[in-house]
PDB file of C-alpha atoms in Angstrom:
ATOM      1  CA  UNK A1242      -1.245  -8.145 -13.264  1.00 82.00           C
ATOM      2  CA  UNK A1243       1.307  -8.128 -11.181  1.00 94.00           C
ATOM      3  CA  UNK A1244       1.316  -7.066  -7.256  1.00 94.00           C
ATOM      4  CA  UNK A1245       2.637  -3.708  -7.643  1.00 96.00           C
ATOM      5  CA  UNK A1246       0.459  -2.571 -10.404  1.00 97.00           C
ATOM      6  CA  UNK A1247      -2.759  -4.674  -8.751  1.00 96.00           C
ATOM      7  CA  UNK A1248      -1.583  -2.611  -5.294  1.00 96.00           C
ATOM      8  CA  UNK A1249      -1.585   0.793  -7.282  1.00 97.00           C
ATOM      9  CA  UNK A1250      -4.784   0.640  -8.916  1.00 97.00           C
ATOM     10  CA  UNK A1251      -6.216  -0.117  -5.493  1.00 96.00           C
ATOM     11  CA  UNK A1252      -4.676   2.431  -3.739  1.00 96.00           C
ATOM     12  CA  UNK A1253      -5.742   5.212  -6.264  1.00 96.00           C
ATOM     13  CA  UNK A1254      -9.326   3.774  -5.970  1.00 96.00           C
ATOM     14  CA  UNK A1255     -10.133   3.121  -2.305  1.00 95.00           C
ATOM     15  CA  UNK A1256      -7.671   5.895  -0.755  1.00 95.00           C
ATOM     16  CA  UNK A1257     -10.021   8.126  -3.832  1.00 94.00           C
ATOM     17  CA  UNK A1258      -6.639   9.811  -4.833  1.00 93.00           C
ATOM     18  CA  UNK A1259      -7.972  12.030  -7.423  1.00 90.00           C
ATOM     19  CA  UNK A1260      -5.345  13.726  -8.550  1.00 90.00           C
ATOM     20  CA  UNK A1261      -2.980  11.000  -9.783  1.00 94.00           C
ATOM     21  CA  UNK A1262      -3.284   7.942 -11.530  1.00 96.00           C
ATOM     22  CA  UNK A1263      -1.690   4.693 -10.617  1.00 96.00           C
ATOM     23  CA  UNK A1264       0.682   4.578 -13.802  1.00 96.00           C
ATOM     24  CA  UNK A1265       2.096   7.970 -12.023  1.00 96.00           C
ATOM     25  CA  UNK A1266       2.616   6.774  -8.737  1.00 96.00           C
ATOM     26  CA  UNK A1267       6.206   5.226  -8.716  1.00 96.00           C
ATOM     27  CA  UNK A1268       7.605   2.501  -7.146  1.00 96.00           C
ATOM     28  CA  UNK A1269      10.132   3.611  -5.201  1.00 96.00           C
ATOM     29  CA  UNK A1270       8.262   7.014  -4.337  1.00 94.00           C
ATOM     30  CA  UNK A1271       7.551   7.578   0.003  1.00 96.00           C
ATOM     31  CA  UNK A1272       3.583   6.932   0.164  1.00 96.00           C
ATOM     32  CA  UNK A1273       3.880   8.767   2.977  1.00 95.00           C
ATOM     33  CA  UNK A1274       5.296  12.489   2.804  1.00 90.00           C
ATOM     34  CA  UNK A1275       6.802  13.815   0.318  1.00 88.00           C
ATOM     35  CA  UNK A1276       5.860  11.273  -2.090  1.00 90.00           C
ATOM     36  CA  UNK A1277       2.015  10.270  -2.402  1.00 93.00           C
ATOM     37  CA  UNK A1278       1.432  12.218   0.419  1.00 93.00           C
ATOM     38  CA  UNK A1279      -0.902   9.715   2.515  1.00 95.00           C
ATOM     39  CA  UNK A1280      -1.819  10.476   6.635  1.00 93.00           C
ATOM     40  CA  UNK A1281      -1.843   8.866   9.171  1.00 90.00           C
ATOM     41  CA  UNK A1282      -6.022   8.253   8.895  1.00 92.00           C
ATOM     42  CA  UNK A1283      -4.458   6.307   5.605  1.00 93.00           C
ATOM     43  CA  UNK A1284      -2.264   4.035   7.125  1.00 92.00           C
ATOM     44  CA  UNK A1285      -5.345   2.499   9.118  1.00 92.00           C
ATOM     45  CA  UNK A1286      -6.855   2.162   5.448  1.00 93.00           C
ATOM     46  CA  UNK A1287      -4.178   0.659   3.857  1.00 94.00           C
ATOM     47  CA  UNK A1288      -3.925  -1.934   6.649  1.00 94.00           C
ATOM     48  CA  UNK A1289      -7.884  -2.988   5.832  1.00 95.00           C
ATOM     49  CA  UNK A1290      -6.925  -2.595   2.148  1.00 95.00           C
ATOM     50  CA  UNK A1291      -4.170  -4.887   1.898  1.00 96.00           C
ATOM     51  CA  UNK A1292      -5.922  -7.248   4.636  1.00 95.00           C
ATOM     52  CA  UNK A1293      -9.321  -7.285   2.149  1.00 96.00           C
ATOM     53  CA  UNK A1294      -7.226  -7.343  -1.082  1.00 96.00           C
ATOM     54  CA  UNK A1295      -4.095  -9.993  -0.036  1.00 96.00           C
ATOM     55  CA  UNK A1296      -5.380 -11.418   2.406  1.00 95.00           C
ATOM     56  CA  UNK A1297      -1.753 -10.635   4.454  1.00 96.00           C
ATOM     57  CA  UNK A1298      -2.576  -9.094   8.080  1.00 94.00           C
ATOM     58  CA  UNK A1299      -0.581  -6.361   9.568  1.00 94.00           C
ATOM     59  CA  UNK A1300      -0.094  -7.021  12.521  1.00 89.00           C
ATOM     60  CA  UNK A1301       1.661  -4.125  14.501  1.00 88.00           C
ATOM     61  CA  UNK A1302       3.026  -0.406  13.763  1.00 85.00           C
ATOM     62  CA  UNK A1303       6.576  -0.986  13.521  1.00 90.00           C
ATOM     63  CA  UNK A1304       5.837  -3.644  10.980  1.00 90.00           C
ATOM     64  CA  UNK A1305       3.699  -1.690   9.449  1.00 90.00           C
ATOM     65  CA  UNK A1306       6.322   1.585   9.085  1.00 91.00           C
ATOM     66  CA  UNK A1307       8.668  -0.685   7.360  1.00 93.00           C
ATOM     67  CA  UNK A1308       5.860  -2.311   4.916  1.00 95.00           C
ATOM     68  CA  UNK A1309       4.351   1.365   4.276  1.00 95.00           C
ATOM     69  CA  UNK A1310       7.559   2.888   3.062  1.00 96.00           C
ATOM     70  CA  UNK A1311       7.220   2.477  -0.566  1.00 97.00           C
ATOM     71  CA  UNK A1312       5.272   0.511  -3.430  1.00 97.00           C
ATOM     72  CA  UNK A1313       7.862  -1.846  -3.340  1.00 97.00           C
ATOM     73  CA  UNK A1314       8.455  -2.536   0.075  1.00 97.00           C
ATOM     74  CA  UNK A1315       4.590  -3.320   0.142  1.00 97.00           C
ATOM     75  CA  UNK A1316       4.444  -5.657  -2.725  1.00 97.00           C
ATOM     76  CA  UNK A1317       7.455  -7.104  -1.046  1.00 97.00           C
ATOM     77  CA  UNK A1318       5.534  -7.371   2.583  1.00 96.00           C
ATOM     78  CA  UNK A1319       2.231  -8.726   0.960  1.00 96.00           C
ATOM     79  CA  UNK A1320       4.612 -11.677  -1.604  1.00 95.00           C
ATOM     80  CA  UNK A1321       6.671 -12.622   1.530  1.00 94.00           C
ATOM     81  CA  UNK A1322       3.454 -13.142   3.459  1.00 93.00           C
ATOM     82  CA  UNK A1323       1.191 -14.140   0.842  1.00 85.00           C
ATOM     83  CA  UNK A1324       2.463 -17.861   0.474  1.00 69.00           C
ATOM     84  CA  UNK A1325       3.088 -18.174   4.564  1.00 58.00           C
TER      85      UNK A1325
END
Protein backbone atom coordinates (compact mmCIF):
# COMPACT_ATOMS: atom_id res chain seq x y z
CA UNK A 1 0.00 0.00 0.00
CA UNK A 2 1.29 2.88 -0.93
CA UNK A 3 1.59 6.30 1.25
CA UNK A 4 -1.27 8.05 -0.14
CA UNK A 5 -3.74 5.31 0.08
CA UNK A 6 -2.08 4.07 3.71
CA UNK A 7 -2.55 8.13 4.64
CA UNK A 8 -6.31 8.01 3.44
CA UNK A 9 -7.49 5.08 5.17
CA UNK A 10 -6.04 6.65 8.30
CA UNK A 11 -7.42 9.80 7.95
CA UNK A 12 -11.04 8.47 7.34
CA UNK A 13 -10.52 6.29 10.50
CA UNK A 14 -8.94 8.40 13.25
CA UNK A 15 -10.36 11.96 12.03
CA UNK A 16 -13.97 9.33 12.18
CA UNK A 17 -15.00 10.97 8.78
CA UNK A 18 -18.20 9.23 8.37
CA UNK A 19 -19.46 10.40 5.53
CA UNK A 20 -16.78 9.56 2.94
CA UNK A 21 -14.63 6.83 2.28
CA UNK A 22 -10.98 7.01 1.56
CA UNK A 23 -11.32 5.75 -2.19
CA UNK A 24 -13.49 9.20 -2.44
CA UNK A 25 -11.20 11.47 -0.99
CA UNK A 26 -8.89 12.68 -3.90
CA UNK A 27 -5.55 13.47 -4.10
CA UNK A 28 -5.31 16.68 -5.12
CA UNK A 29 -8.60 17.77 -3.17
CA UNK A 30 -7.88 20.94 -0.15
CA UNK A 31 -8.22 18.79 3.23
CA UNK A 32 -8.91 21.82 4.53
CA UNK A 33 -12.02 23.92 3.18
CA UNK A 34 -13.66 23.34 0.50
CA UNK A 35 -12.35 20.00 -0.02
CA UNK A 36 -12.49 17.40 3.00
CA UNK A 37 -13.50 20.04 5.03
CA UNK A 38 -11.11 19.43 8.20
CA UNK A 39 -10.70 22.40 11.26
CA UNK A 40 -8.41 23.66 12.75
CA UNK A 41 -8.98 21.08 16.05
CA UNK A 42 -7.88 18.58 12.95
CA UNK A 43 -4.77 19.93 12.05
CA UNK A 44 -3.48 19.25 15.76
CA UNK A 45 -4.74 15.56 14.94
CA UNK A 46 -3.22 15.10 11.87
CA UNK A 47 0.12 16.29 13.30
CA UNK A 48 -0.17 13.24 16.13
CA UNK A 49 -1.48 11.08 13.25
CA UNK A 50 1.21 11.36 10.89
CA UNK A 51 3.82 11.59 13.94
CA UNK A 52 2.21 7.96 15.34
CA UNK A 53 1.73 6.54 11.79
CA UNK A 54 5.27 7.85 9.86
CA UNK A 55 7.04 8.47 12.33
CA UNK A 56 7.89 12.19 10.47
CA UNK A 57 7.45 15.15 13.16
CA UNK A 58 5.93 18.41 12.29
CA UNK A 59 7.61 20.63 13.57
CA UNK A 60 6.04 24.20 13.17
CA UNK A 61 2.75 25.85 11.54
CA UNK A 62 4.08 27.23 8.48
CA UNK A 63 5.50 23.84 7.72
CA UNK A 64 2.69 22.39 8.58
CA UNK A 65 0.23 24.77 6.13
CA UNK A 66 2.32 23.73 3.27
CA UNK A 67 2.32 19.79 4.25
CA UNK A 68 -1.62 20.03 5.05
CA UNK A 69 -2.61 21.36 1.68
CA UNK A 70 -3.49 18.26 -0.08
CA UNK A 71 -3.11 14.30 -0.04
CA UNK A 72 -0.28 14.72 -2.07
CA UNK A 73 1.60 17.34 -0.61
CA UNK A 74 1.38 15.11 2.63
CA UNK A 75 2.55 11.90 1.19
CA UNK A 76 5.16 14.12 -0.31
CA UNK A 77 6.10 15.79 3.32
CA UNK A 78 6.00 12.33 5.17
CA UNK A 79 8.45 10.39 1.83
CA UNK A 80 10.84 13.43 1.92
CA UNK A 81 11.14 13.05 5.67
CA UNK A 82 10.65 9.51 6.09
CA UNK A 83 14.24 8.36 4.92
CA UNK A 84 16.01 11.66 6.72
Amino acid sequence: MDTKEKLKQILVKDLNLEEVTPEEISDSAPLFGEGLGLDSLDAVELVVIVQKHFGVEIKDMEEGRKAFQSVDSLAAYIEERKGA
